[in-house]
Coordinates of C-alpha atoms in Angstrom, one line a residue:
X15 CA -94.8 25.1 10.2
X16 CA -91.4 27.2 11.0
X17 CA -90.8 25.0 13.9
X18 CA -91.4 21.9 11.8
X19 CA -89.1 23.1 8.8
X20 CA -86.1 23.8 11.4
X21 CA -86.4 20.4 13.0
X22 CA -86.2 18.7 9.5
X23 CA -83.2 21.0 8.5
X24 CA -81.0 19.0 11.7
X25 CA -82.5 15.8 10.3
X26 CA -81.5 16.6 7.0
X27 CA -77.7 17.9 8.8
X28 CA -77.1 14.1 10.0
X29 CA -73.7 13.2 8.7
X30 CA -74.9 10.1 7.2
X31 CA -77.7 11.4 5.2
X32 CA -76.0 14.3 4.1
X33 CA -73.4 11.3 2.6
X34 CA -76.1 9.7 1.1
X35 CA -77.1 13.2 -0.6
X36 CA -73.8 14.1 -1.8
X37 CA -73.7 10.9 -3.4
X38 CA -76.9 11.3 -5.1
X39 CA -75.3 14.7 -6.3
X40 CA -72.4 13.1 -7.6
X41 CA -74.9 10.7 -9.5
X42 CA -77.1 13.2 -10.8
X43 CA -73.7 15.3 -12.4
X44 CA -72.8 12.1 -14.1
X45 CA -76.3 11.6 -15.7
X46 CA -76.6 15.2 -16.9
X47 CA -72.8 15.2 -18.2
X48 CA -73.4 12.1 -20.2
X49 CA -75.6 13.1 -23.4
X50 CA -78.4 10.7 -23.8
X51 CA -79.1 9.7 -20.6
X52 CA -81.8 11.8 -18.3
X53 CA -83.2 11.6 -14.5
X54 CA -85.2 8.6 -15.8
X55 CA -82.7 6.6 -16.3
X56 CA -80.7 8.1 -13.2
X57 CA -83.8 7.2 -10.7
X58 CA -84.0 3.5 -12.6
X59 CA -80.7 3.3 -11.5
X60 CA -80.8 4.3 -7.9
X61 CA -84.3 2.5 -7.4
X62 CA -82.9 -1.0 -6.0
X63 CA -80.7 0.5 -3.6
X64 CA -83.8 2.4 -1.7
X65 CA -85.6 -1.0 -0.8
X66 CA -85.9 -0.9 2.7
X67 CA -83.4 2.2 3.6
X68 CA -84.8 4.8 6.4
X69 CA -86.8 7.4 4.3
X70 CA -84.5 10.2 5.5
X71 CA -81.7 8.9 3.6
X72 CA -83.8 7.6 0.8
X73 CA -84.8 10.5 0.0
X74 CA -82.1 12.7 0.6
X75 CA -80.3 9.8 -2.2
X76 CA -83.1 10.7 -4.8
X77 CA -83.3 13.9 -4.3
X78 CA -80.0 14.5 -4.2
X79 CA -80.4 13.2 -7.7
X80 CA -82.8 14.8 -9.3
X81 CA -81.8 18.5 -8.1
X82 CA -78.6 18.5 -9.7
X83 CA -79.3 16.5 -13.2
X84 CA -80.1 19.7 -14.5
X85 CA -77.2 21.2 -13.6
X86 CA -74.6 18.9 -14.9
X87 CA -76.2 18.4 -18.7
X88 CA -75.3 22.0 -18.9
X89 CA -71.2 20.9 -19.9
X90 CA -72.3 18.9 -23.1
X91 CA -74.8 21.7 -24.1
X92 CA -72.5 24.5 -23.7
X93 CA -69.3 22.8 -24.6
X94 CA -70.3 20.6 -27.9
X95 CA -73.7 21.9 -28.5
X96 CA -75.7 18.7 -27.5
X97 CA -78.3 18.4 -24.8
X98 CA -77.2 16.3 -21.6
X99 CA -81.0 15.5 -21.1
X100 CA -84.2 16.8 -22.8
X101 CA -84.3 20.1 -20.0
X102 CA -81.2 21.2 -21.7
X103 CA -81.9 21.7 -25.2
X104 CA -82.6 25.4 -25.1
X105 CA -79.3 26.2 -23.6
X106 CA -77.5 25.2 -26.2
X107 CA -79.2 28.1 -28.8
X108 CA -77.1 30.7 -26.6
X109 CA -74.2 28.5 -25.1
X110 CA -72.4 26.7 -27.7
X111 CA -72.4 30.0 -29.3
X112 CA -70.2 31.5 -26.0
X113 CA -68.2 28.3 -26.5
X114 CA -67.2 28.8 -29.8
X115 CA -66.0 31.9 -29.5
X116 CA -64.3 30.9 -26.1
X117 CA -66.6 31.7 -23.5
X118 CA -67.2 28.4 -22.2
X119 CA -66.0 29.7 -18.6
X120 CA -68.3 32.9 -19.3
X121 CA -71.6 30.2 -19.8
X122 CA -71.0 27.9 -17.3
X123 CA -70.6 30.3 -14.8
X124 CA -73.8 31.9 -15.7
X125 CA -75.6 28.7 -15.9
X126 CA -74.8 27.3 -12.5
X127 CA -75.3 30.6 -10.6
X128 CA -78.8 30.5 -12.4
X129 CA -79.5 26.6 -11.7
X130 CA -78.7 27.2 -8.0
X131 CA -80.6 30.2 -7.7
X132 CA -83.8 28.8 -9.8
X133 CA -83.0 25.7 -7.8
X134 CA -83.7 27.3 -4.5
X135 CA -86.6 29.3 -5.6
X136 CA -88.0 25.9 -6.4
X137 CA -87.2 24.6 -2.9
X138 CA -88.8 28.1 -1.5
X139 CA -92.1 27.6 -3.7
X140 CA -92.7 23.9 -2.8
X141 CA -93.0 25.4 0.9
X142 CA -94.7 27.9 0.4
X143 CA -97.1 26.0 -1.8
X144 CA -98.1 22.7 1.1
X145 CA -100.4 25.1 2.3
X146 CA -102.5 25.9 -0.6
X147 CA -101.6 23.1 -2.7
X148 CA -104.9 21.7 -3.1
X149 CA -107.1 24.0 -4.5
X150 CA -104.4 25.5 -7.2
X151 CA -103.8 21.6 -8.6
X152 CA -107.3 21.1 -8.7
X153 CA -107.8 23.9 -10.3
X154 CA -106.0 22.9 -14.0
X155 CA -108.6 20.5 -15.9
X156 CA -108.3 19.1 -19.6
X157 CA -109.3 22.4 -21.1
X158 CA -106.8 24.6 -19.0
X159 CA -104.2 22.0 -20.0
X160 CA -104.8 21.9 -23.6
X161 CA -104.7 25.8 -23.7
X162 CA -100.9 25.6 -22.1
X163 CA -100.3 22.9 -24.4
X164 CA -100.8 25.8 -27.0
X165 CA -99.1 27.8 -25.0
X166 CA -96.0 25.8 -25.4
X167 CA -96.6 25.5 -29.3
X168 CA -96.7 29.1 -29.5
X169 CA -93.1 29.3 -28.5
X170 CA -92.4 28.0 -32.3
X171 CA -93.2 31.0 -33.8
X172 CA -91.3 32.9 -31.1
X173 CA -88.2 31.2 -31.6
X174 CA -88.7 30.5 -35.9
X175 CA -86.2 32.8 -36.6
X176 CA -85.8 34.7 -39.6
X177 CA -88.7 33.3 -41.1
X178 CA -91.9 32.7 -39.2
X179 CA -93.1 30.5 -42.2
X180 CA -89.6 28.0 -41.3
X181 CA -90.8 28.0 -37.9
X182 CA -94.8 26.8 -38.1
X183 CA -93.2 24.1 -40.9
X184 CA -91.1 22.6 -38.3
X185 CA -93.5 22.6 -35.5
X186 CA -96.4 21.3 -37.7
X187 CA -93.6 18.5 -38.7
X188 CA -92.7 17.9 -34.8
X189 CA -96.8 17.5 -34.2
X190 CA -96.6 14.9 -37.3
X191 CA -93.7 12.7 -35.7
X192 CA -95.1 13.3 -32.3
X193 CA -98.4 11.3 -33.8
X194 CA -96.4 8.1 -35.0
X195 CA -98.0 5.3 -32.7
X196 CA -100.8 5.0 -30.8
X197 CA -103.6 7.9 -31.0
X198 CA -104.7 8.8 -27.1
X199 CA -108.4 9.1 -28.2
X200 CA -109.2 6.3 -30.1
X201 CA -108.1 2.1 -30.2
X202 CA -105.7 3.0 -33.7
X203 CA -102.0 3.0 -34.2
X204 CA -100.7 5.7 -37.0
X205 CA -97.8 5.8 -39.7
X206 CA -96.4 2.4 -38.0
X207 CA -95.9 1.2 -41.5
X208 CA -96.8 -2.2 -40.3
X209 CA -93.7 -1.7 -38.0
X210 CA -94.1 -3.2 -33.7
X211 CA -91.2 -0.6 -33.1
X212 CA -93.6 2.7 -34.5
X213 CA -97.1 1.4 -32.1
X214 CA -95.1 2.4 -29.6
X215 CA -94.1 6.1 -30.4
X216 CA -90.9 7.6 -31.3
X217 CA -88.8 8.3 -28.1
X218 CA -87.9 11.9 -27.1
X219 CA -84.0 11.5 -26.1
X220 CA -83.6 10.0 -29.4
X221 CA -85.5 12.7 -31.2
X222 CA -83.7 15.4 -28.9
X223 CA -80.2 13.8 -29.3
X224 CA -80.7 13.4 -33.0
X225 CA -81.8 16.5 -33.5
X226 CA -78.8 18.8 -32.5
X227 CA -75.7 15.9 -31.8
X228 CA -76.1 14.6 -35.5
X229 CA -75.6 18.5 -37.5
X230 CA -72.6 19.2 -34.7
X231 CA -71.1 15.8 -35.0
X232 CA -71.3 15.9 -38.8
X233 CA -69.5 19.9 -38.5
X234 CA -66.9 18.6 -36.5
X235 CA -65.5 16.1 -38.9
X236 CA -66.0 18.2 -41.7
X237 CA -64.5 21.2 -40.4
X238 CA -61.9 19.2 -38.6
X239 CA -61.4 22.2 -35.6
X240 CA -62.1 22.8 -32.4
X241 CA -65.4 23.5 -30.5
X242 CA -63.6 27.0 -29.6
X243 CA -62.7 28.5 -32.7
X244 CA -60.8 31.1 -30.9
X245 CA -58.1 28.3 -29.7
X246 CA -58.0 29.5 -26.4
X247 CA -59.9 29.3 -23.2
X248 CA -60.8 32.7 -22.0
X249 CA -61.6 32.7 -17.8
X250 CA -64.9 33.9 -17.3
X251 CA -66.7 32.1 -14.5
X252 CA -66.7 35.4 -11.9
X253 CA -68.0 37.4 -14.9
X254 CA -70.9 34.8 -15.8
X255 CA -71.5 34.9 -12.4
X256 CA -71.7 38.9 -12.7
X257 CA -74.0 38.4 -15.8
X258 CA -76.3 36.7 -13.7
X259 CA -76.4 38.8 -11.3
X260 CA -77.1 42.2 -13.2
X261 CA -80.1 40.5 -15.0
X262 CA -81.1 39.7 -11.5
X263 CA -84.9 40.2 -13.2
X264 CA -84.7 37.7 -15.5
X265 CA -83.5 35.1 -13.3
X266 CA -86.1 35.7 -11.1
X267 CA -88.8 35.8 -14.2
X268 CA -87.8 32.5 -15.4
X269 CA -87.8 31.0 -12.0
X270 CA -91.3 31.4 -11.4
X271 CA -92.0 30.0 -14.7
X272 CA -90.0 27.1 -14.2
X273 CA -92.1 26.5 -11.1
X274 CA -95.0 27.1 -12.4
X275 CA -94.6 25.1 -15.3
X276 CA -93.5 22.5 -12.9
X277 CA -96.7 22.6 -10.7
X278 CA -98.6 21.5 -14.1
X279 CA -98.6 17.9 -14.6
X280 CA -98.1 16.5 -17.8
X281 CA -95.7 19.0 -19.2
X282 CA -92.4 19.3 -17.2
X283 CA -88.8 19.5 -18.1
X284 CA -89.4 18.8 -22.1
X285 CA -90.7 22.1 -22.5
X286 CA -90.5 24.5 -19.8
X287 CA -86.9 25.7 -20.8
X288 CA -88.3 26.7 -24.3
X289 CA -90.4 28.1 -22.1
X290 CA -88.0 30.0 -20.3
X291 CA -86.0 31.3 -23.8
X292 CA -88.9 32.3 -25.4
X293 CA -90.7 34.6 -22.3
X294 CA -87.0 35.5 -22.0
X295 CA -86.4 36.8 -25.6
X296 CA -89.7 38.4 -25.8
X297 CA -88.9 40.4 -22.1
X298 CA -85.2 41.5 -22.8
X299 CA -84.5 44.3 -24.6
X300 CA -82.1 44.5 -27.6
X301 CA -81.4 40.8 -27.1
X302 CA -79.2 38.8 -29.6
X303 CA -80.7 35.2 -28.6
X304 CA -79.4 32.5 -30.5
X305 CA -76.4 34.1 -31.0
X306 CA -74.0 33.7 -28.2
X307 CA -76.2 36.2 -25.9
X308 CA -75.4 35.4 -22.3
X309 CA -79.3 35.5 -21.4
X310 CA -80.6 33.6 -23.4
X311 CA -78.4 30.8 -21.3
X312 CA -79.6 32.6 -18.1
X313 CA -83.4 32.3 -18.6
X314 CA -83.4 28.4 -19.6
X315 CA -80.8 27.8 -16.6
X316 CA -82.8 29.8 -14.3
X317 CA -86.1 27.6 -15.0
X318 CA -85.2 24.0 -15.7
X319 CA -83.8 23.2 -11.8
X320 CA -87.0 25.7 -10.6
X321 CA -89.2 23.2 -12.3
X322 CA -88.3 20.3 -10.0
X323 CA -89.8 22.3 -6.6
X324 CA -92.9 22.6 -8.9
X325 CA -93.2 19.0 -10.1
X326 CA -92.9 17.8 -6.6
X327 CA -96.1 19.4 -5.8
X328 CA -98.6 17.3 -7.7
X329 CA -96.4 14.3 -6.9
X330 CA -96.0 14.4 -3.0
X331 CA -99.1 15.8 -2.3
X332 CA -101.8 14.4 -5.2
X333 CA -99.8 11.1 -6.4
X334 CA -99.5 13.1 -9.7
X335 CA -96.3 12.6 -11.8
X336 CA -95.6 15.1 -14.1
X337 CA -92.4 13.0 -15.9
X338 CA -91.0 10.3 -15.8
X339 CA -88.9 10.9 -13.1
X340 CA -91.3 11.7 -10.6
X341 CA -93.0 8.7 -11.6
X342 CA -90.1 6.4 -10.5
X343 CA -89.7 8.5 -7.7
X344 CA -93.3 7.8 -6.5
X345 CA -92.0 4.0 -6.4
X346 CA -89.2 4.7 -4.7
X347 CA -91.4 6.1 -1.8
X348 CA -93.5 2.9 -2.0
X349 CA -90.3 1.2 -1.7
X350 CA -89.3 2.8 1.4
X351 CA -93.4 2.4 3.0
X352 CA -94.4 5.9 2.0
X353 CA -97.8 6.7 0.2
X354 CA -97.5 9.9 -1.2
X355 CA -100.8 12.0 -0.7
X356 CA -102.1 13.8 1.8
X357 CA -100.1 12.6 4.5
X358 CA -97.6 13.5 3.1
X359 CA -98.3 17.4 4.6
X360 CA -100.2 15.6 7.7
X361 CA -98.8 12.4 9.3
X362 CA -95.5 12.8 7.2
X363 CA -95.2 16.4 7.0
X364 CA -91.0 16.0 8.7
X365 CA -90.4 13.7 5.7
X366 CA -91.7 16.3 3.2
X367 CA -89.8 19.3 4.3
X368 CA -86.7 17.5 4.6
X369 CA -87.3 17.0 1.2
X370 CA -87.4 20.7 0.3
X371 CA -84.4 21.3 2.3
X372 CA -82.9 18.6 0.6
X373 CA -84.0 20.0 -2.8
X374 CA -82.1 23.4 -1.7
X375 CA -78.8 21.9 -0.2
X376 CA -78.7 20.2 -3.6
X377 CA -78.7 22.6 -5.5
X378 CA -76.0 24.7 -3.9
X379 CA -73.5 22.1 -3.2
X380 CA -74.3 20.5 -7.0
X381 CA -73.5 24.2 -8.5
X382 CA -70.6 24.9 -6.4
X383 CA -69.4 20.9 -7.8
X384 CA -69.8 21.9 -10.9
X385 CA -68.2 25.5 -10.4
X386 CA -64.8 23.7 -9.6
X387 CA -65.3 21.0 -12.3
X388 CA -65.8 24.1 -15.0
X389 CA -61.9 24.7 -15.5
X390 CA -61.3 21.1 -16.6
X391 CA -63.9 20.4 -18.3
X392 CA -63.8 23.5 -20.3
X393 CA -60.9 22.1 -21.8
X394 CA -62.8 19.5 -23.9
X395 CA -63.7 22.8 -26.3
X396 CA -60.0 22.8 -27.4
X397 CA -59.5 19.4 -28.3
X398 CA -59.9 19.0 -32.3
X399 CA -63.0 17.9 -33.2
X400 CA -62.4 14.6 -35.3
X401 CA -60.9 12.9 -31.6
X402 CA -64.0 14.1 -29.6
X403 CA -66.3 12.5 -32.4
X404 CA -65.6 8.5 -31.6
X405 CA -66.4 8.9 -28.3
X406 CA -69.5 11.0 -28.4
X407 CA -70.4 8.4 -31.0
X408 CA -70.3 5.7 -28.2
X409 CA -72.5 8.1 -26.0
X410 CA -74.9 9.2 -28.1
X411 CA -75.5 5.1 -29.3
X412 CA -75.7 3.9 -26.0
X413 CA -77.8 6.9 -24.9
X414 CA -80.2 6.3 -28.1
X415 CA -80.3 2.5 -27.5
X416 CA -81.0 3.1 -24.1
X417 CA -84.4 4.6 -24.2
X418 CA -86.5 1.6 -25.4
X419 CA -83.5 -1.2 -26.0
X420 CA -84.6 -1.7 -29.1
X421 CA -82.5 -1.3 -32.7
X422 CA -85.2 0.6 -33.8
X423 CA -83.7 3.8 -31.8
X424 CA -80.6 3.6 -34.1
X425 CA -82.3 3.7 -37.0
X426 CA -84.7 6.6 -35.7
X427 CA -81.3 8.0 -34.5
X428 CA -80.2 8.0 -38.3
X429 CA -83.2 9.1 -39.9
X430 CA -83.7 12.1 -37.7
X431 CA -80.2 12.8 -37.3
X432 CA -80.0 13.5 -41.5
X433 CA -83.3 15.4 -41.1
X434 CA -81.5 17.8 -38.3
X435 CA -78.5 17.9 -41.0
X436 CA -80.4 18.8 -43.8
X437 CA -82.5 21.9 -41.3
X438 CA -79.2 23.0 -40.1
X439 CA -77.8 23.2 -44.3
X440 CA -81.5 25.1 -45.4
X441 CA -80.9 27.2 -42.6
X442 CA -84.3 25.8 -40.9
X443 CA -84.7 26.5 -37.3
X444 CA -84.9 23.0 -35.4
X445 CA -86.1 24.5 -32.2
X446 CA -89.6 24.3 -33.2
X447 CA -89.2 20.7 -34.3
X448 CA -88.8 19.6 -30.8
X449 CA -91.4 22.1 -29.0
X450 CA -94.0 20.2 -31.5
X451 CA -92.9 16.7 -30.8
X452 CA -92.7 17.2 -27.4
X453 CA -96.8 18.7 -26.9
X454 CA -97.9 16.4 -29.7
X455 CA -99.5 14.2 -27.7
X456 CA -100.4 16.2 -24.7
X457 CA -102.4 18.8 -27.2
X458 CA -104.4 15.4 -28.9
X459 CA -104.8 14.1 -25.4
X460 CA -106.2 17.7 -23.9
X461 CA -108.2 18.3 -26.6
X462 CA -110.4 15.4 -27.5
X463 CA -111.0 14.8 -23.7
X464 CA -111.8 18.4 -23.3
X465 CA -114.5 17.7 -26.3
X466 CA -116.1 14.4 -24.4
X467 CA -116.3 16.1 -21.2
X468 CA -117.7 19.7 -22.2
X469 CA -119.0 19.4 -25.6
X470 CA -117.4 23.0 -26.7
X471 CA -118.6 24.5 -24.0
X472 CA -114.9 24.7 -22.0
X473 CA -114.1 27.8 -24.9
X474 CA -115.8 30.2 -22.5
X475 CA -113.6 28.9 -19.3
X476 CA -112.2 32.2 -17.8
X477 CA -109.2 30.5 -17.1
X478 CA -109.1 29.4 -21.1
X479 CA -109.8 33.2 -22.4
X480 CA -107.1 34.5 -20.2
X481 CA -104.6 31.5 -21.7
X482 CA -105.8 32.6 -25.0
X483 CA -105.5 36.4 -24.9
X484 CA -101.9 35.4 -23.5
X485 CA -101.1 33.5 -26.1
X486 CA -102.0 36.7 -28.9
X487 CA -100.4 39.3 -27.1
X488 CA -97.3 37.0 -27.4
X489 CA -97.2 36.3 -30.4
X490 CA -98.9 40.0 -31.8
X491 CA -96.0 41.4 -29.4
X492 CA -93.3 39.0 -30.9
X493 CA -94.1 40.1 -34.2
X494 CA -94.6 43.7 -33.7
X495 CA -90.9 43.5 -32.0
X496 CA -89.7 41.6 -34.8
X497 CA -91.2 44.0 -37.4
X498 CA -89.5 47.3 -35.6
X499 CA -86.0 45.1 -34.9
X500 CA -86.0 44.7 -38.9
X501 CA -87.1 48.5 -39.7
X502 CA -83.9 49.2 -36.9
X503 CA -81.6 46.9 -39.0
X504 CA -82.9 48.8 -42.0
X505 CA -81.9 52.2 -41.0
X506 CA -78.6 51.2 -39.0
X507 CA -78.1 49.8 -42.8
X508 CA -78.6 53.2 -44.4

């Protein structure tokens, strides 16, 4: 296996591929930089162009790609507070914060030290796991899934806020418009309203995008000031850098729950940063997330690239797609005469650990891109905010309009968009929102099938108690914590 991993790193060396992955890098920053778009759309792109090429340098293009998207939609979050794809969105709670107050530098720097680090420890876990990749998929059936799912939901009351009461509302109102369309369990279509457009569901980057652009579009026209409301752009990349590195911990924590969150079909990059933030809050001591603390960018950062060494797992090995993504990227092997499977550790075993070394190289050389790019780009936080808005208007249409071509995104755009307004003005946390759209369908799906296969029966799954008992001593511990953080408030107070 060492022998096998060190040929496929000089494959992997050959000028041209290495061309071939620096310009799927350069790709995959342009994707994550422009809000709305995502590695769907990314992979769609570069699909055509694999027809027929050597698989070396198909693959090094792809993954070149999908390494690095989560990497460059950390400018947008950070500088104006939107999400560059859906595996951004918990960034922003932390990093716009830093921005405003003119930290930018400080974020970034954190954030792309974290994405290359959680990017390689992705790469290091998808080698690690060929051998034993089998029996820990197979492992994960409906009721196992369904119990993450609540997992996942569990992170709304985590990350509610003040109020815990806010927090349920808004994920019991992402589970509602996570149901519009068609049920997974039985032949009916819900609150279509008569509408082709609703049988369909409601789109996640236009929920995502509406969700957080709309409030921060809206602010920056009525405020009429800049994203920075210092002015000035302090330096900070060697001391986000140094932030990382002293929470060395939680860099490492999130990591492994990016990668295992990856290995888990089904669930992927929509939710494992929440993930991330909300293990991370719950772990740090005397943390100030969701306002301008520099972990709470570190944790999400540190998962979303680790994720992708997961997700490959299930789809290289097992055919399994875990997004939308991989899913294209399982054509795109097809395209090229692949067949992903078991071959793919057998008769195609070079092919698959050029891939992880692939995945690694991307990640460095995509951070240390975006490390040079930071000074630049930063600057977009000083420009007034009523000149940004046209253009990020343009991006966030075409990005909306994008994800089904249909008019019927704008309008969802709209409608959402107010709703996000109207959270941000009752002081509503929108966090939740998303979480509960996002593992709407997933939960429905994981339960009912978990009901026809095991009766109710599957409750007394080892694997499900263990899920369960996880899932009380969160939220018992996040409540205890947030019960001795107010009495602490109280007494600083008197």
């Amino acid at each position: 296996m060492i022998q096998s991993a060190i040929d496929a790193l000089f494959i992997v060396l050959d000028p041209a591929r290495l061309g071939y992955m620096f310009l799927g890098i350069s790709i995959g920053i342009v994707v994550g930089l422009l809000p709305g778009l995502s590695g769907t759309v990314g992979m769609a792109l570069l699909l055509p162009f694999v027809f027929g090429l050597d698989p070396y340098i198909g693959m090094a293009l792809l993954i070149g790609m999908i390494a690095v998207i989560h990497t460059g939609d950390t400018f947008p979050s950070i500088l104006l507070g939107i999400p560059g794809t859906s595996g951004s969105q918990a960034t922003i709670m932390d990093g716009f914060p830093l921005a405003q107050r003119g930290q930018a530098s400080r974020a970034m720097g954190a954030a792309f030290f974290c994405s290359m680090v959680g990017g390689v420890i992705g790469g290091i876990a998808l080698f690690l796991t060929i051998p034993i990749a089998e029996p820990l998929i197979t492992s994960f059936s409906s009721p196992e899934l369904f119990m993450l799912t609540m997992l996942g939901l569990s992170m709304a009351g985590m990350l509610a806020g003040k109020s815990v009461f806010k927090g349920v509302m808004a994920g019991l109102l992402g589970l509602l418009i996570g149901s519009v369309g068609s049920a997974p369990a039985v032949p009916e279509y819900r609150y279509t309203f008569d509408t082709l457009y609703l049988t369909q569901g409601i789109s996640l980057p236009v929920v995502a995008i509406a969700i957080f652009a709309f409030p921060i579009i809206i602010t920056m026209l009525t405020d009429r000031t800049t994203v920075s409301k210092t002015g000035e752009l302090q330096n900070g990349v060697l001391r986000g850098i140094k932030d990382s590195i002293k929470n060395k911990f939680l860099v490492i924590r999130s990591a492994v729950v990016g990668v295992l969150i990856g290995f888990i079909p089904g669930l992927g990059g929509s939710v494992v940063d929440w993930l991330a933030y909300g293990f991370g809050k719950k772990t740090v001591k005397n943390n100030h997330f969701g306002e301008g603390d520099i972990r709470g960018v570190i944790a999400p950062e540190s998962a979303n690239n680790a994720k992708e060494g997961g997700s490959l797992v299930p789809t290289l090995l097992f055919g399994i797609p875990g997004s939308g993504t991989t899913a294209i990227l399982l054509g795109g092997l097809t395209l090229m005469g692949l067949q992903a499977g078991p071959q793919m550790i057998t008769s195609d075993l070079d092919i698959t650990l050029s891939i992880v070394w692939t995945l690694v190289l991307a990640n460095v050389f995509g951070a240390a891109l975006c490390i040079i790019l930071i000074k630049p780009i930063s600057k977009l936080s000083l420009i007034p905010g009523e000149k940004i808005v046209p253009f990020l208007l343009v991006l966030l249409v075409i990005g909306a309009y994008q994800s089904t071509m249909s008019w019927g995104d704008l309008v969802i755009f709209v409608i959402i968009g107010l709703l996000g307004y109207v959270m941000t003005v009752l002081d509503w946390p929108r966090p939740p929102l998303l979480i509960g759209f996002v593992l709407a369908m997933s939960a429905e799906r994981y339960y009912w099938i978990s009901i026809e296969r095991y009766g109710w029966d599957w409750i007394s799954n080892p694997l499900v108690i263990v899920l369960a008992l996880l899932i009380v001593g969160l939220l018992s511990g996040g409540a205890i914590m947030k019960k001795f953080s107010k009495q602490v408030e109280t007494k600083g107070g008197n």
